[in-house]
Short mmCIF file of C-alpha atoms in Angstrom, two decimals:
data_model
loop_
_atom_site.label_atom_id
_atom_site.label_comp_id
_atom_site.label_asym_id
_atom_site.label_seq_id
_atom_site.Cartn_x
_atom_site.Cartn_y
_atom_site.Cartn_z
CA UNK A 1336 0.00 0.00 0.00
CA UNK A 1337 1.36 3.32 -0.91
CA UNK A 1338 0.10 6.47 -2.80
CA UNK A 1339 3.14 8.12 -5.08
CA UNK A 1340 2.90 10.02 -8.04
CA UNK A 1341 4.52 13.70 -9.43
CA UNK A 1342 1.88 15.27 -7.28
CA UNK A 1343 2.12 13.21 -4.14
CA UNK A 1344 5.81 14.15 -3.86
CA UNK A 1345 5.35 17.86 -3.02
CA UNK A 1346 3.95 16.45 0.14
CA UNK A 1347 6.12 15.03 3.17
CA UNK A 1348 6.56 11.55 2.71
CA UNK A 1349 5.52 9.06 5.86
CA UNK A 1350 6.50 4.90 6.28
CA UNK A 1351 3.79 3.51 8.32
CA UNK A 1352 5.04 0.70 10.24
CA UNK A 1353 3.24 -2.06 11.76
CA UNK A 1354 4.04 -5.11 13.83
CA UNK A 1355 2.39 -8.07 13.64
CA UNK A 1356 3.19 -11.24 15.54
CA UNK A 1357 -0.13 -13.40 15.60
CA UNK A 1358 -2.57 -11.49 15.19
CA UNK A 1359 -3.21 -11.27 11.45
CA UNK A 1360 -7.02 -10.27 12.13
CA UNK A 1361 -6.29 -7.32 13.80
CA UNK A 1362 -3.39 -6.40 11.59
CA UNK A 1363 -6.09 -7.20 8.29
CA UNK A 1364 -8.66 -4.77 9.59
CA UNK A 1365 -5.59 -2.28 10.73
CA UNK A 1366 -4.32 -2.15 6.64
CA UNK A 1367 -7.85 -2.29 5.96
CA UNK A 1368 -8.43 1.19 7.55
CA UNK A 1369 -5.51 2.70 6.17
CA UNK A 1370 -6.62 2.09 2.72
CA UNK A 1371 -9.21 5.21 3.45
CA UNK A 1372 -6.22 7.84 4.51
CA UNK A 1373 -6.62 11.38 2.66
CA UNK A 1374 -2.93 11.78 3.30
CA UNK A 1375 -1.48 11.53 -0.18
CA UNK A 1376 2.20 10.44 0.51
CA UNK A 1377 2.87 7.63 2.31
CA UNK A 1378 4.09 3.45 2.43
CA UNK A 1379 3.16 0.91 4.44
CA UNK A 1380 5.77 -1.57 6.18
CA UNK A 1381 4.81 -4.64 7.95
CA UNK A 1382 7.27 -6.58 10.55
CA UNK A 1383 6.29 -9.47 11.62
CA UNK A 1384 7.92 -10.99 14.42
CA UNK A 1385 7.92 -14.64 13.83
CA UNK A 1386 4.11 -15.75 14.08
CA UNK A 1387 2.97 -19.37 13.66
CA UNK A 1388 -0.57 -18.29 12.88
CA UNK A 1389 -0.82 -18.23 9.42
CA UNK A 1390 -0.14 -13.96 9.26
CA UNK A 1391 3.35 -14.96 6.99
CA UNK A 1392 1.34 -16.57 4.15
CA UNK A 1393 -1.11 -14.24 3.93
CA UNK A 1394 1.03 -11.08 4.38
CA UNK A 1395 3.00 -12.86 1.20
CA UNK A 1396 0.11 -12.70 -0.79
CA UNK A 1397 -0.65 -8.39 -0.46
CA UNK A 1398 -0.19 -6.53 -2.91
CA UNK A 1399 1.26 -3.05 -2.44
CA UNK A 1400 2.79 -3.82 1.36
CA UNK A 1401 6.28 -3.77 2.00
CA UNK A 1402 6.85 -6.69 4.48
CA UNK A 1403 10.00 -7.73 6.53
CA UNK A 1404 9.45 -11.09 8.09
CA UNK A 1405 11.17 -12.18 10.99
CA UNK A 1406 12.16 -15.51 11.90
CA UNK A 1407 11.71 -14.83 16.25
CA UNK A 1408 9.81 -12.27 18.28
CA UNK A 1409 12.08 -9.38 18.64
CA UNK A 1410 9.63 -7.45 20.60
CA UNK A 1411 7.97 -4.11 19.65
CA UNK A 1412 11.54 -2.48 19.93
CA UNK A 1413 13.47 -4.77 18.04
CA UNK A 1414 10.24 -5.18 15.14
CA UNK A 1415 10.29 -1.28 14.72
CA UNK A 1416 13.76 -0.48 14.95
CA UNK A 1417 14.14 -3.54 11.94
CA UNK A 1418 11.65 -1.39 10.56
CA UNK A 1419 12.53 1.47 10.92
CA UNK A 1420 16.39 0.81 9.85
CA UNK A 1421 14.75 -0.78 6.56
CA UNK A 1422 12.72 2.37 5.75
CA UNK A 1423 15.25 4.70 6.36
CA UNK A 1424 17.00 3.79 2.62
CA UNK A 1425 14.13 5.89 1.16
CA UNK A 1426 14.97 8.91 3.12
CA UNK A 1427 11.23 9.40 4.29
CA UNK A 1428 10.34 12.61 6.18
CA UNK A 1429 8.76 11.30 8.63
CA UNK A 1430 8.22 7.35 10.77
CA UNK A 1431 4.94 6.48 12.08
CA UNK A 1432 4.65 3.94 14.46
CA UNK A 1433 1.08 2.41 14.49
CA UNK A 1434 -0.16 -0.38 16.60
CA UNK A 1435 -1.87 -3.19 14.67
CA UNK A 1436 -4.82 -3.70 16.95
CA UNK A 1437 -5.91 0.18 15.89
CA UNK A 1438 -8.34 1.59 13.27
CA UNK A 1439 -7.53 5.24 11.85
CA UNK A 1440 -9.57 8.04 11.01
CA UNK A 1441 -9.42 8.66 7.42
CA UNK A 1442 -7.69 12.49 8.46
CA UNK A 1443 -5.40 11.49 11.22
CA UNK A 1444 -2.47 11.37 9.37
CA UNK A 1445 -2.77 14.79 7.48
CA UNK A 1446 -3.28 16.15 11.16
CA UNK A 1447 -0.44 14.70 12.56
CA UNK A 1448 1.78 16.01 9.88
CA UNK A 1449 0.35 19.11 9.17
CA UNK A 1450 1.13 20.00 13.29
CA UNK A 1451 4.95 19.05 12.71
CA UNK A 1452 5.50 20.73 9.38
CA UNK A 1453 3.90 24.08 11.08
CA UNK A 1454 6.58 23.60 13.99
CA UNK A 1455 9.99 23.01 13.39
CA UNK A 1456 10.80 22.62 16.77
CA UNK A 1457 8.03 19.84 17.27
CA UNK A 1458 9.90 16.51 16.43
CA UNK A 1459 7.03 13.86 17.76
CA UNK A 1460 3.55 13.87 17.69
CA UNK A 1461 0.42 11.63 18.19
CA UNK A 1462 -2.98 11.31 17.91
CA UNK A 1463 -6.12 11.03 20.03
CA UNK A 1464 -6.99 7.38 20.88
CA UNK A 1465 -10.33 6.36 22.24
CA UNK A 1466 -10.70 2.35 22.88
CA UNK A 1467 -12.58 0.68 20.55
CA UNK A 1468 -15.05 -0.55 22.42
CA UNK A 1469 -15.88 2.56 23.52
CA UNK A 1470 -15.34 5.17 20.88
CA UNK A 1471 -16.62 7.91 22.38
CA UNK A 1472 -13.97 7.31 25.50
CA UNK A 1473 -10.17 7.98 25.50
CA UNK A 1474 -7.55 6.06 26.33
CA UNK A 1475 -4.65 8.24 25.82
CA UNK A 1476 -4.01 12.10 25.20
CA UNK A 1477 -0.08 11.32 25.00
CA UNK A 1478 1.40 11.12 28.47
CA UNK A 1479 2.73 12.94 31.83
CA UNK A 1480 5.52 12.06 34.02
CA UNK A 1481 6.13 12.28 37.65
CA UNK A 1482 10.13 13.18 37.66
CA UNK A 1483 9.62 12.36 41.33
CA UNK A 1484 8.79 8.93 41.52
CA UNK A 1485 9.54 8.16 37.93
CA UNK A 1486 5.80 7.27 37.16
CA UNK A 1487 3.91 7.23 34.06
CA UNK A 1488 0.27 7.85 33.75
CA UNK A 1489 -1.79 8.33 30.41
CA UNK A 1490 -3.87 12.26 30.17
CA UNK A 1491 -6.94 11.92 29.51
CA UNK A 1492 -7.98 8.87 30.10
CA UNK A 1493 -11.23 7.72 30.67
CA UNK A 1494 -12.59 11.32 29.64
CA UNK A 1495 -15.03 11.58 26.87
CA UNK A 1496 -13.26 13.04 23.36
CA UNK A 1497 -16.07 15.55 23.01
CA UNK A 1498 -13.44 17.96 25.61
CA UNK A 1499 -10.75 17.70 23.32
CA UNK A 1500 -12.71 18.65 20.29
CA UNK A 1501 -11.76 22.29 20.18
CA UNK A 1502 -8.04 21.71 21.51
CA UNK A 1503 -5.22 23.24 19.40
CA UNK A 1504 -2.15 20.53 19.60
CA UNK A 1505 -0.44 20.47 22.85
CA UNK A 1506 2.68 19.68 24.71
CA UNK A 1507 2.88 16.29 26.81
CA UNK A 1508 5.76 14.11 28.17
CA UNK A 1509 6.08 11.42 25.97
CA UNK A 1510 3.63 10.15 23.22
CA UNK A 1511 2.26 6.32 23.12
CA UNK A 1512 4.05 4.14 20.73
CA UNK A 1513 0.50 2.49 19.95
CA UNK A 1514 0.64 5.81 17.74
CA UNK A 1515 3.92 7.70 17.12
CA UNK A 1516 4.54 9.90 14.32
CA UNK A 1517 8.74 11.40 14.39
CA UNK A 1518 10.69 13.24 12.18
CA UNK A 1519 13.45 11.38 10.19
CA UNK A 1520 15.91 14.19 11.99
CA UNK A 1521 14.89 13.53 15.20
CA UNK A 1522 16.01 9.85 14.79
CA UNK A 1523 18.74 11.08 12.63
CA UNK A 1524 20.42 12.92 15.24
CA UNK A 1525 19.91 10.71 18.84
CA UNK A 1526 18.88 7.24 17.37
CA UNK A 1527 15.71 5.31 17.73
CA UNK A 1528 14.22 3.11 20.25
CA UNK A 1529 16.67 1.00 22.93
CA UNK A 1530 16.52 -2.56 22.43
CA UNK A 1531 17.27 -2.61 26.78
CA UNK A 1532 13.43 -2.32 26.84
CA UNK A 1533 11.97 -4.96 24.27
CA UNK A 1534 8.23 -3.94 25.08
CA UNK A 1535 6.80 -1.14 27.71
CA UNK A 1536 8.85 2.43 28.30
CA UNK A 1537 10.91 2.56 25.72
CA UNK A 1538 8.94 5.23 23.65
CA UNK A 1539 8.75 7.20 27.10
CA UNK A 1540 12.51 6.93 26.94
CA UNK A 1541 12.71 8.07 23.40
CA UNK A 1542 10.74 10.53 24.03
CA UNK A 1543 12.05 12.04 27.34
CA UNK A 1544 15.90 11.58 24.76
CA UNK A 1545 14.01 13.68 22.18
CA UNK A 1546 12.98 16.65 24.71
CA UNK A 1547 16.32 17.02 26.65
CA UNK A 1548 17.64 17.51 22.81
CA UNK A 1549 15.57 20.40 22.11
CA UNK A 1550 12.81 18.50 20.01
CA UNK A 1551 9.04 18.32 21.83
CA UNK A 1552 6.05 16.21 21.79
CA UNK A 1553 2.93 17.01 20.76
CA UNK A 1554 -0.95 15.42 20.85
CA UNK A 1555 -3.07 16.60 17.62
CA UNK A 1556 -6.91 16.21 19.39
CA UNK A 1557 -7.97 16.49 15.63
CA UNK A 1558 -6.10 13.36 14.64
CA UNK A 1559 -8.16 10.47 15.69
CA UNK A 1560 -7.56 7.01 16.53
CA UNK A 1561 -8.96 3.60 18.01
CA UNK A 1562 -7.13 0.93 20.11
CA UNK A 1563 -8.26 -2.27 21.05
CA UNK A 1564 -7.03 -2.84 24.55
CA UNK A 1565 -8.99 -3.38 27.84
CA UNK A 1566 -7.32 -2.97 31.41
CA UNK A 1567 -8.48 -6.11 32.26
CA UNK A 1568 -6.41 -7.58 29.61
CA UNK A 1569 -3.07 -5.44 30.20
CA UNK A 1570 -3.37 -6.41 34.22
CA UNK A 1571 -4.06 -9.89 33.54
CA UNK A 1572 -0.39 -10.68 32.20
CA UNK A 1573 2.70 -12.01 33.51
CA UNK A 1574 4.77 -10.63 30.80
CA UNK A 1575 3.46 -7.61 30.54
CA UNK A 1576 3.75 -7.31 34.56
CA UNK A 1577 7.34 -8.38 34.32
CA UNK A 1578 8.43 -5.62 31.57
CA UNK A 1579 6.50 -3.08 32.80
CA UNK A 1580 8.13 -3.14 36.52
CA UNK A 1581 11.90 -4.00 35.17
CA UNK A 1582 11.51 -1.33 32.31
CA UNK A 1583 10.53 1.31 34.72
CA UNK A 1584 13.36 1.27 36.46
CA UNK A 1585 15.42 0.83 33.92
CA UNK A 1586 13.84 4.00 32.50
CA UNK A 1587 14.32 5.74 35.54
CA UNK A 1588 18.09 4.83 35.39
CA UNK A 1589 18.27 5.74 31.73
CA UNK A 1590 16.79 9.21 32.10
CA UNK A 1591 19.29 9.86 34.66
CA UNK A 1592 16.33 11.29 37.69
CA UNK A 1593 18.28 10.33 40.25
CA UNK A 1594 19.09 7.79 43.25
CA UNK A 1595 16.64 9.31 44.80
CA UNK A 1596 13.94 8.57 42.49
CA UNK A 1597 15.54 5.01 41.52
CA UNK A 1598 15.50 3.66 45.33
CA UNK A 1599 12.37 5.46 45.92
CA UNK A 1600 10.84 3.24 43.27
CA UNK A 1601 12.55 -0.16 44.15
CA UNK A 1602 11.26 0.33 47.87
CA UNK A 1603 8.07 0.71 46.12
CA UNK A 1604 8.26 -2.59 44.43
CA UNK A 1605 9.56 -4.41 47.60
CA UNK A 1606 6.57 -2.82 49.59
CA UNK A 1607 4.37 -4.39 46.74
CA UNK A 1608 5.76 -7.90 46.85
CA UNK A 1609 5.67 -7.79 50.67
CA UNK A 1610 1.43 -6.79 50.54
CA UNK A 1611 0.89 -8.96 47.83
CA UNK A 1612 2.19 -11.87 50.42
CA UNK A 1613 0.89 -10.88 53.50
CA UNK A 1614 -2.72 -9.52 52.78
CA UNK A 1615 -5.70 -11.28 51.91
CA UNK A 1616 -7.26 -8.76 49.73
CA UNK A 1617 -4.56 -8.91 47.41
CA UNK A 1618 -4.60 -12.74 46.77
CA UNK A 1619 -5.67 -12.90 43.70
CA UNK A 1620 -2.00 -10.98 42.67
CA UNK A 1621 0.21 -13.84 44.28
CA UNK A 1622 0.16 -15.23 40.38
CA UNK A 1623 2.41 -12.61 39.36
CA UNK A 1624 4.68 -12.58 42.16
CA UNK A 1625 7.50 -14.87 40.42
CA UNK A 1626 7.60 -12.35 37.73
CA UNK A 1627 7.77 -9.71 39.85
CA UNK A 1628 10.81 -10.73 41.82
CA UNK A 1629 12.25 -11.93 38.47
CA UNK A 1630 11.58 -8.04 36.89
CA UNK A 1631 13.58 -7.03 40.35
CA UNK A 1632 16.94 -9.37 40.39
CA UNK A 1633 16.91 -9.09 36.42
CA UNK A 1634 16.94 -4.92 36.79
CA UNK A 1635 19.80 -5.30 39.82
CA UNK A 1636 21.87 -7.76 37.35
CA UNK A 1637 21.47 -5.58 34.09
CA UNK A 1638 19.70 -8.46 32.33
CA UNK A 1639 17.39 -6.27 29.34
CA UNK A 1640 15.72 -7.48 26.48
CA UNK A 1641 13.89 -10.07 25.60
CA UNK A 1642 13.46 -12.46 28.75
CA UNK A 1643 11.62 -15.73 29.53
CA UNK A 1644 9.04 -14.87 32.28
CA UNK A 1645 8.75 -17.49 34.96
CA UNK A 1646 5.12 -18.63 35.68
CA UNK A 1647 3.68 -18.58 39.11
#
């Protein structure tokens, strides 16, 4: 899928990529959406990180998708920075990093570019993304940080869109990689994503990299996006519990906040694995207590990447 012609190339020109590892549905009806995009200049990339689904013979049968496929799961970092490294032969203007469990607003794009080529300061930007389950409801606005306890925490969400409707694009900490449009230069001149992280923080990294180089992050309320992700899902896995508590303080250490912060947070986590142990009400999170404590040594022995979680 792409759109180039004599016309197209007075515009800025965008590489979508998209990982896939099992999930070809979602990635189907993800292409599927793009296929409606009123932005006139841009090519779509598809990693996929080693599924066993099916998604490799049909992603060999598209027509007009440039696909990379992988034989193991390098992980959202190590699928996008393939990706990414790939694309970056055709000198694009611009990366987008799109989740494959989204659906796009025919517009979105032209928004999201239109707010960096206005700013030439502004090197990141995303959209507005509402779950998909609930339209109406957002799940992320981009995101704050609390430099204090080297916390994350998503604006905006559970708010209705209808308050952002009249929003001009504004700052935030980092922007989601479910959705993460950059400029070429900005990877150009401080590199991509770490491969430390695998999944979880590393665009909050890149991002926080990006800003104390002079480049800032922007949400475009007018660009418009759905995710398919529940809570319930998210809080429900051991892997995803395990990268999101080593990552975070491996982020912490990366962004250089201090001791402070860093043993502030690793009490934290002890406090956590003590409560989980000792009181009833939070028995049903014993499951994910071998993960935690594996998310804790592996942080203290500089053990990153891609990691086999041990099951309660």
């Amino acid at each position: 899928m792409a759109r180039k012609n004599e016309f197209n190339k007075s515009y800025p020109s965008v590489w979508i990529i998209i990982i896939n590892w099992n999930r070809w549905t979602d990635t189907e009806a993800c292409l599927k959406s793009l296929e409606d995009l009123t932005y006139p200049n841009f090519s779509v990339l598809v990693v996929d990180n080693g599924s066993t689904d099916g998604s490799v013979e049909r992603l060999k049968r598209l027509n007009g998708i440039n696909t990379i496929l992988l034989k193991t799961n390098e992980g959202f970092v190590g699928g996008n920075n393939i990706g990414v490294d790939y694309a970056r032969k055709y000198q694009p203007d611009y990366f987008l990093l799109l989740n494959n469990d989204t659906l796009v607003d025919a517009h979105f794009l032209s928004r999201l570019v239109t707010a960096l080529e206005s700013t030439p300061d502004i090197g990141i930007a995303g959209p507005l993304i509402c779950y998909a389950g609930l339209p109406d409801t957002i799940w992320s606005a981009g995101g704050s940080i609390d430099l204090s306890r080297g916390e994350t925490s998503m604006v905006g969400i559970g708010q209705k869109k209808e308050l952002f409707d009249t929003r001009s694009p504004f700052s935030v900490d980092f922007v989601t990689g479910c959705a993460l449009l950059v400029k070429r230069q900005v990877i150009d001149e401080i590199g991509f994503l770490d491969d430390r992280f695998f999944a979880y923080y590393e665009e909050t990294e890149f991002c926080v990299r990006a800003r104390k180089n002079g480049w800032g992050c922007v949400v475009v309320p007018q660009a418009l996006i759905w995710h398919k992700i529940t809570p319930e899902a998210r809080a429900a896995s051991e892997n995803v519990h395990y990268y999101m508590t080593r990552n975070r303080l491996l982020f912490i250490r990366l962004s250089k906040m201090g001791w402070l912060v860093y043993l502030r947070a690793l009490a934290e986590d002890l406090r956590t694995l003590v409560s989980w142990s000792i009181r009833l009400k939070w028995k049903n999170q014993r499951r994910l207590r071998k993960a935690h404590i594996q998310a804790l040594m592996d942080n203290l022995g500089n053990r990153w990447g891609k990691r086999i979680v041990r099951a309660s």
